[in-house]
mmCIF file of C-alpha atoms in Angstrom:
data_model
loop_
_atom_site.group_PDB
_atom_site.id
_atom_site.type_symbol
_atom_site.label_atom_id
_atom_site.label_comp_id
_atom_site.label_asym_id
_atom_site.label_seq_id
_atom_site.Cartn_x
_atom_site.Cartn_y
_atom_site.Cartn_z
ATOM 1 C CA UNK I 1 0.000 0.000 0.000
ATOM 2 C CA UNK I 2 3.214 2.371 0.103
ATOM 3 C CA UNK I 3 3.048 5.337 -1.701
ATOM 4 C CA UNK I 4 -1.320 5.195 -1.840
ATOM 5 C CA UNK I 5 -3.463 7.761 0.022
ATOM 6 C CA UNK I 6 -5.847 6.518 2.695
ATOM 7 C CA UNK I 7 -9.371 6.947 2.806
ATOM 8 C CA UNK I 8 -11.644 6.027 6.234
ATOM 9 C CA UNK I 9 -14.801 4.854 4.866
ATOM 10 C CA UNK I 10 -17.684 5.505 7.955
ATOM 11 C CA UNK I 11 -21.319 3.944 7.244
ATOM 12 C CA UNK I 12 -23.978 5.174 9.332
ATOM 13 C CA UNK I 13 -26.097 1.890 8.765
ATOM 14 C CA UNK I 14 -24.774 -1.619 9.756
ATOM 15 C CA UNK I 15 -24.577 -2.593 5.589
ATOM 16 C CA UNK I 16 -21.998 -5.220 4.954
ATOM 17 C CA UNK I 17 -23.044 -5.122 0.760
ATOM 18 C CA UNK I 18 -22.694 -1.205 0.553
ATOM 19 C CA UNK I 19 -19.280 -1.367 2.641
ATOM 20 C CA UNK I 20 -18.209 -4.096 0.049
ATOM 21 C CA UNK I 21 -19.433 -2.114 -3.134
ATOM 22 C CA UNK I 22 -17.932 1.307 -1.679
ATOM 23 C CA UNK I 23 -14.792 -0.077 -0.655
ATOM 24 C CA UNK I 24 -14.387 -1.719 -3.859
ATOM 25 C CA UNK I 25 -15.044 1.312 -5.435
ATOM 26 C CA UNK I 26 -12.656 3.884 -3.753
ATOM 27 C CA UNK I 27 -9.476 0.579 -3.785
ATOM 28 C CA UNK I 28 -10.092 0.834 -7.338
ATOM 29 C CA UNK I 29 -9.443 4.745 -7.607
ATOM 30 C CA UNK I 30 -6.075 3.400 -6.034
ATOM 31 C CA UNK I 31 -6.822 4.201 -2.745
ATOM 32 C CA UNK I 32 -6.161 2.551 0.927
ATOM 33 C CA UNK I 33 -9.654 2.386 2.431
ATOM 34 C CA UNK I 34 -10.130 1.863 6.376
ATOM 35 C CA UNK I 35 -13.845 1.182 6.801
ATOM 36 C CA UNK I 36 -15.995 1.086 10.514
ATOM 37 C CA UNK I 37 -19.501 1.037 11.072
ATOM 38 C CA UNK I 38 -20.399 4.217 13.213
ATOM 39 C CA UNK I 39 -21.814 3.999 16.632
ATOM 40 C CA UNK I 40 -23.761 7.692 17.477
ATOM 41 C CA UNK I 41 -24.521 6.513 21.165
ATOM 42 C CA UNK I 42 -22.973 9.586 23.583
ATOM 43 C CA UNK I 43 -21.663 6.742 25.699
ATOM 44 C CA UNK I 44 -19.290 5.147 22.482
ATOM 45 C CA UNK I 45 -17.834 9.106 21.985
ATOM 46 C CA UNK I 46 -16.996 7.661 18.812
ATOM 47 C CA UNK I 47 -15.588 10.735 18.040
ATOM 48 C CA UNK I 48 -12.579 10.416 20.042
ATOM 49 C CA UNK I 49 -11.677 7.328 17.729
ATOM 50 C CA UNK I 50 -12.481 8.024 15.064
ATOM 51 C CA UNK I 51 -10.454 11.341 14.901
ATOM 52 C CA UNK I 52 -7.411 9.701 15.785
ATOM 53 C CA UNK I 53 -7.899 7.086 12.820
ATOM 54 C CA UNK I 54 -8.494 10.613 10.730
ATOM 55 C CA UNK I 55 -5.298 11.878 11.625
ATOM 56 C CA UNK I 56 -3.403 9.697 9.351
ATOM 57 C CA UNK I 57 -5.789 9.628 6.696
ATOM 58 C CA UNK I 58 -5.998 12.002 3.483
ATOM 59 C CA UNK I 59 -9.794 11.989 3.244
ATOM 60 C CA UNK I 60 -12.933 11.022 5.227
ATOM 61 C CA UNK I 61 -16.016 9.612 3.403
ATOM 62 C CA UNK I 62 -19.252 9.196 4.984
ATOM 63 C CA UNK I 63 -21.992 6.894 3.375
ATOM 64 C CA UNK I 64 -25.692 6.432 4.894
ATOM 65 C CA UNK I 65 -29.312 6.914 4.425
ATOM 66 C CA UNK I 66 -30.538 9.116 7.118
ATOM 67 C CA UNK I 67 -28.678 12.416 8.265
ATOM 68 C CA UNK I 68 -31.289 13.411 10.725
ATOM 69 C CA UNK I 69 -30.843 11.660 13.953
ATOM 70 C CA UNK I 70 -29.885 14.101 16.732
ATOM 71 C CA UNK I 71 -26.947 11.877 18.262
ATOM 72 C CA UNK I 72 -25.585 11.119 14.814
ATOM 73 C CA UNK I 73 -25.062 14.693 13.457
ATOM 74 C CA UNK I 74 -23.337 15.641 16.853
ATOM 75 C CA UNK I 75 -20.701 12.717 16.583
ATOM 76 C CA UNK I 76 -20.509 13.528 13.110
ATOM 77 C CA UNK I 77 -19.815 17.199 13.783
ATOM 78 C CA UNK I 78 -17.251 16.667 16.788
ATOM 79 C CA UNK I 79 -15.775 14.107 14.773
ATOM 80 C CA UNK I 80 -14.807 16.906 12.336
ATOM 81 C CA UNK I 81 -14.561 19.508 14.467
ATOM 82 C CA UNK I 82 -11.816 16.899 16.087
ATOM 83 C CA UNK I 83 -10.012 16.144 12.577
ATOM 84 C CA UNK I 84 -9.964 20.108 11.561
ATOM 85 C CA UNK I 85 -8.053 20.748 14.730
ATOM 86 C CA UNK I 86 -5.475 18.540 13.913
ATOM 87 C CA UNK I 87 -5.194 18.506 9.926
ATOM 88 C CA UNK I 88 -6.512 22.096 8.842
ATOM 89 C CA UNK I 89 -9.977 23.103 8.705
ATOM 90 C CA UNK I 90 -10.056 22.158 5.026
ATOM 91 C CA UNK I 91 -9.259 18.916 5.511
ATOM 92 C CA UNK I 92 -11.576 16.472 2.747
ATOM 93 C CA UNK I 93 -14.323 15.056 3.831
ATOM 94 C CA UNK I 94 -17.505 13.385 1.374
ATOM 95 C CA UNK I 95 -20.557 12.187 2.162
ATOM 96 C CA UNK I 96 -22.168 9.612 0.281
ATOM 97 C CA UNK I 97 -26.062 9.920 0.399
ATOM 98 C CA UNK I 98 -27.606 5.914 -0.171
ATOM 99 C CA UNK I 99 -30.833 8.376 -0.609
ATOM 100 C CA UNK I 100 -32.062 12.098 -0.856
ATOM 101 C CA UNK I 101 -29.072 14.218 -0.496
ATOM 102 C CA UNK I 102 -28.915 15.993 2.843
ATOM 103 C CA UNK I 103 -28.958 20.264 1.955
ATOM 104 C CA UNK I 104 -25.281 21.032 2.941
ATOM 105 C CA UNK I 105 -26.621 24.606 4.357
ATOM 106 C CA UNK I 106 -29.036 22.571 7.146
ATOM 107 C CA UNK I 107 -25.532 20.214 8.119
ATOM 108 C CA UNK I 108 -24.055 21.033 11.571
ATOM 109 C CA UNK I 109 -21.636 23.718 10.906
ATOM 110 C CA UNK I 110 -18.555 21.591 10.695
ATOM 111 C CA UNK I 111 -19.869 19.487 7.625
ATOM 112 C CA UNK I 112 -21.167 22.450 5.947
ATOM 113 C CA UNK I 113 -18.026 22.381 3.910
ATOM 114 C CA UNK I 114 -18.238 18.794 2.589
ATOM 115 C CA UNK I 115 -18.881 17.283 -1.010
ATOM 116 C CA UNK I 116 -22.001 15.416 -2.144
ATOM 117 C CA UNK I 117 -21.216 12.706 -4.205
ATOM 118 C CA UNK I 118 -23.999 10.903 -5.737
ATOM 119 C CA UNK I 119 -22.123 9.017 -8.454
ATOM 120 C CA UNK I 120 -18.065 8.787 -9.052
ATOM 121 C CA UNK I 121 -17.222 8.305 -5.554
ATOM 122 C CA UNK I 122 -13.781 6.355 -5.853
ATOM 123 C CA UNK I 123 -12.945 9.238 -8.523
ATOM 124 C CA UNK I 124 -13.708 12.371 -6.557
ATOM 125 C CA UNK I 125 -12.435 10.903 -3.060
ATOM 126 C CA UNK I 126 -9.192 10.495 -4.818
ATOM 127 C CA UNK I 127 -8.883 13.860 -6.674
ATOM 128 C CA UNK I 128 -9.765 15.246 -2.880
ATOM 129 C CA UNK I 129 -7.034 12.795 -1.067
ATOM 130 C CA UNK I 130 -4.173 13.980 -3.337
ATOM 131 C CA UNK I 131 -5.111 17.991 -3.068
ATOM 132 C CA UNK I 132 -4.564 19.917 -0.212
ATOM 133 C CA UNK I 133 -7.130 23.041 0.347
ATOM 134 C CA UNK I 134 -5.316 25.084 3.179
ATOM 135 C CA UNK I 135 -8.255 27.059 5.591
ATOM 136 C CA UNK I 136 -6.778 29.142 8.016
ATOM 137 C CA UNK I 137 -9.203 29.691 11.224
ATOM 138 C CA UNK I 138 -8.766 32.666 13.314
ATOM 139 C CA UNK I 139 -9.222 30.116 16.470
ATOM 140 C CA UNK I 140 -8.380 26.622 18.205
ATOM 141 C CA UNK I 141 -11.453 24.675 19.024
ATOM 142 C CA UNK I 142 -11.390 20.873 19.589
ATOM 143 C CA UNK I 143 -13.623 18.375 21.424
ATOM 144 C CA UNK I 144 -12.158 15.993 23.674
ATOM 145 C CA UNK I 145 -13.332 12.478 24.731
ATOM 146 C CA UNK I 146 -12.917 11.941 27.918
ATOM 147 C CA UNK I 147 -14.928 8.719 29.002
ATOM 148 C CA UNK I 148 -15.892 8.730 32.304
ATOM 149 C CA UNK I 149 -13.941 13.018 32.826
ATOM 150 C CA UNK I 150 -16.904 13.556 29.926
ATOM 151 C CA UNK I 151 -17.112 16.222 27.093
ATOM 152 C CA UNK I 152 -14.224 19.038 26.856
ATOM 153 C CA UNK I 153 -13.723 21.629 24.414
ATOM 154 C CA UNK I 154 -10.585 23.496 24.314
ATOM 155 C CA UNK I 155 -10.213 26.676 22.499
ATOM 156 C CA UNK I 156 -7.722 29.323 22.178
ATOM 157 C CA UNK I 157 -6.351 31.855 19.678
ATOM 158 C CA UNK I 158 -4.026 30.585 16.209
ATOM 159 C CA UNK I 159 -1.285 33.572 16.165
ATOM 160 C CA UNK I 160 -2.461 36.685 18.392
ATOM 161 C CA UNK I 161 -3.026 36.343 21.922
ATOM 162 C CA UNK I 162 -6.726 36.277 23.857
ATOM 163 C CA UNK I 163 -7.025 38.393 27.400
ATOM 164 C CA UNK I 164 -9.214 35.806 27.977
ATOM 165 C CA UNK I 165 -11.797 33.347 26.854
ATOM 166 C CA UNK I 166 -15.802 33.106 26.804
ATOM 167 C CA UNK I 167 -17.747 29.829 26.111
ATOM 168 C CA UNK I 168 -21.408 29.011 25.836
ATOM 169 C CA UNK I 169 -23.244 26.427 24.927
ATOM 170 C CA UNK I 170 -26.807 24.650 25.114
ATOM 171 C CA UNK I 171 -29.310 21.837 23.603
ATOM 172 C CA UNK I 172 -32.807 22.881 22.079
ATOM 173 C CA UNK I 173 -35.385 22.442 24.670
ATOM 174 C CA UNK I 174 -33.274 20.870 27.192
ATOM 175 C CA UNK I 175 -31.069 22.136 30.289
ATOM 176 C CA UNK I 176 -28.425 19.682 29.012
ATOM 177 C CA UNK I 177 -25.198 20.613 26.757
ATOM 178 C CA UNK I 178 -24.224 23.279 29.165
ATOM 179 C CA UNK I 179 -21.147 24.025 30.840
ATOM 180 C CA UNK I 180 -19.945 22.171 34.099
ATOM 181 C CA UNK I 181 -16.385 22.835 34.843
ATOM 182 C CA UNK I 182 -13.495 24.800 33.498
ATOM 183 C CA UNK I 183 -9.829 25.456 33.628
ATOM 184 C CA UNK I 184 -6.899 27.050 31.108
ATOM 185 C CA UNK I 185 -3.699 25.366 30.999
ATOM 186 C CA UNK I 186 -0.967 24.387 28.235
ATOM 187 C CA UNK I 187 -2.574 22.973 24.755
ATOM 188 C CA UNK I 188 -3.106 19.508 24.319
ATOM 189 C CA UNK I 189 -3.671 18.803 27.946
ATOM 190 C CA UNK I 190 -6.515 19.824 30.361
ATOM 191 C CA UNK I 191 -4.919 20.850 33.536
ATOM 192 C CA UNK I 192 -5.213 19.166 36.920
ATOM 193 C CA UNK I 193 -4.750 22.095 39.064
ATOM 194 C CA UNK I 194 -5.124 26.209 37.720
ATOM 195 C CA UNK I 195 -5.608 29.344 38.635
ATOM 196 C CA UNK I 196 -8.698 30.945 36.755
ATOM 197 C CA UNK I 197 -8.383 35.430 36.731
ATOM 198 C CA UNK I 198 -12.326 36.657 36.622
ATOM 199 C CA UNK I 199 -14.303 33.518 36.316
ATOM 200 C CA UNK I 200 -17.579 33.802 35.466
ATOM 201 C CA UNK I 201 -20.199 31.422 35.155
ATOM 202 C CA UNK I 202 -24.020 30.878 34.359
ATOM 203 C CA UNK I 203 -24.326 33.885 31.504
ATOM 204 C CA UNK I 204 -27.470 33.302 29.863
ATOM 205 C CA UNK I 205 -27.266 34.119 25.909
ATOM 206 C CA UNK I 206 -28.932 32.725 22.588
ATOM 207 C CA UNK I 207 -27.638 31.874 19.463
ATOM 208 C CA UNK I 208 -29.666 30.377 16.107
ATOM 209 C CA UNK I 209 -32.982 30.484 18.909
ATOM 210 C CA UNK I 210 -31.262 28.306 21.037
ATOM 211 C CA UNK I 211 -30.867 28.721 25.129
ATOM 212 C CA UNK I 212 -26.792 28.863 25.841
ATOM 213 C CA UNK I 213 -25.182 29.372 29.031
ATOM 214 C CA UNK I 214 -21.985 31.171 28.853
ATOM 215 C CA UNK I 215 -18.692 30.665 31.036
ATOM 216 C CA UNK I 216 -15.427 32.213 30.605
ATOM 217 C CA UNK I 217 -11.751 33.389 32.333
ATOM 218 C CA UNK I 218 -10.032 36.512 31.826
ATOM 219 C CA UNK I 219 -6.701 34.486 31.800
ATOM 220 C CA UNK I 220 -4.064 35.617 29.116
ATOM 221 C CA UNK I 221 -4.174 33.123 26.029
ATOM 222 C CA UNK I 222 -1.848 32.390 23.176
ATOM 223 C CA UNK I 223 -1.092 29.446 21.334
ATOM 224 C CA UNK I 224 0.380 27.190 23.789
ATOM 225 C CA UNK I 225 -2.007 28.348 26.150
ATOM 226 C CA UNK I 226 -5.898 26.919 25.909
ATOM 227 C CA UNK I 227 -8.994 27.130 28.012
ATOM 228 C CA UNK I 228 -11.050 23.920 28.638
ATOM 229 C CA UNK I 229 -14.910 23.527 29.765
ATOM 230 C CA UNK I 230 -16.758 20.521 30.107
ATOM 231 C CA UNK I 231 -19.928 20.232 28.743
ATOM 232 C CA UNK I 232 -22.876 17.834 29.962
ATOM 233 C CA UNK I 233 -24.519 15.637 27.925
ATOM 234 C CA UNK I 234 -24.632 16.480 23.914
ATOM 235 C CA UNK I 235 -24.922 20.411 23.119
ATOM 236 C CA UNK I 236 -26.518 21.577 19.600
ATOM 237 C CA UNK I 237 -24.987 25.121 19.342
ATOM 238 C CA UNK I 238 -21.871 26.661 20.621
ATOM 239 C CA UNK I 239 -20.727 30.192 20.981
ATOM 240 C CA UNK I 240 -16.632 31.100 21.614
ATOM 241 C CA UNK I 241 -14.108 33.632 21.236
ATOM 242 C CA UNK I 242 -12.263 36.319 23.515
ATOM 243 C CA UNK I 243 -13.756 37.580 26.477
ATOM 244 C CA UNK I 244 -16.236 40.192 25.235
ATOM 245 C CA UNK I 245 -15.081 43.089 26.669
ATOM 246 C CA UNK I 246 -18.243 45.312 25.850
ATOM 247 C CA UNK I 247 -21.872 44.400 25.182
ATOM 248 C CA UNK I 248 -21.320 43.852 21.798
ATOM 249 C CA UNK I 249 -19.749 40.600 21.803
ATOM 250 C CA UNK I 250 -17.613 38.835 18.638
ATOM 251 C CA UNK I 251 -18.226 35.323 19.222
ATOM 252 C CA UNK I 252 -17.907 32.938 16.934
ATOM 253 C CA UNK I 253 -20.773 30.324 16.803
ATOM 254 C CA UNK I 254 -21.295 26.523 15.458
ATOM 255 C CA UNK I 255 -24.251 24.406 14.706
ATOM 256 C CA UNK I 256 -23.478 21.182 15.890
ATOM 257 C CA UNK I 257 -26.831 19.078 14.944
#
């Protein structure tokens, strides 16, 4: 397989005949495929695994019939969110529709950017493997699995530096989603022990009509520096970015279902 670009096939529906036909259809293209069948329960945080797989992949094709289940989209989203963090926020990804094609503008935020591909998949997945589509992000945000610790996002500036952080988030119609603890240490790792400047917790806010509640730090971030929160349960929006320092707050904000 030396010197052929690798391609991690997820299928949303336990198909062994549509893994066979895709799989045969991207090896043909010339590509190494790694295929799974994807588990949305919150408990699997499929994510997690999934993203690490990712990391040494060139391209990440989803296949399925149904795009609306709630759990789904948010695994699919953090799985993303997870793989952009590491590789580049344009890093491939194609989803294979076995029906209707899901509207790409009604995808959580993170899958927004991805290709349809009705017909020509092994083609397309391998023009996308072998070209690289740099997309800079003015911020670090990535989801970590935790197991048992639970759901932590980590976020922090790219090149400038943040006098501190703000993070909100919620579920539609349900007090779950929201913040639970918080700390800023050195990337990659949430910190054991810190010392948080200004904490504040319990802001209430909205973003795309739904309920978020909004914690944040005034600690001094830069790159090596992030600030983590734990989220319960699954959350369907998120809102980030510096500490707003006057009412008129630039957040940036994701759909994650």
């Amino acid at each position: 397989m030396a010197g052929k670009k690798r391609v991690l096939l997820s299928l949303l529906e336990e198909n062994q005949g549509l893994a066979q036909v895709l799989g045969q259809e991207l090896s043909r293209s010339g590509l190494d495929v790694q295929a799974h069948f994807w588990d949305a329960t919150p408990e699997a945080m499929t994510f997690g695994s999934v993203a690490r797989e990712l990391v040494n992949c060139q391209a990440w094709v989803i296949a399925g019939s149904d795009f609306t289940q709630r759990e789904l989209r948010i695994s699919l989203a953090l799985t993303a969110l997870a793989v952009q963090a590491e590789c580049g926020a344009g890093f491939p990804i194609l989803i294979s529709p076995a029906g209707s094609a899901p509207n790409p503008s009604e995808l959580p935020t993170p899958l927004q950017d991805a290709e349809m591909v009705k017909n020509g998949l092994g083609a397309k997945a391998a023009v996308r493997a072998n070209t690289v589509l740099p997309h800079k992000l003015n911020y670090r945000l990535k989801p970590h699995a935790l197991g048992k610790l639970g759901l932590w996002f980590e976020l922090g500036p790219v090149d400038d530096v943040w006098q501190g952080a703000f993070f909100a988030s919620g579920a539609l119609g349900s007090d779950q989603g929201v913040p639970t603890a918080h700390g800023v240490g050195m990337a990659g790792t949430i910190p054991e022990k810190c010392t948080l400047h200004y904490p504040i917790q319990g802001v209430k806010c909205e973003a795309r009509g739904i309920a978020l509640e909004g914690w944040g730090v005034k600690n001094e971030l830069k790159a090596c520096v992030s600030y983590y929160v734990r989220v319960s349960g699954l959350p369907d929006c998120l809102s980030f970015g510096p500490f707003p320092d006057t009412d008129e707050a630039e957040l940036y904000t994701l759909s994650l279902n």
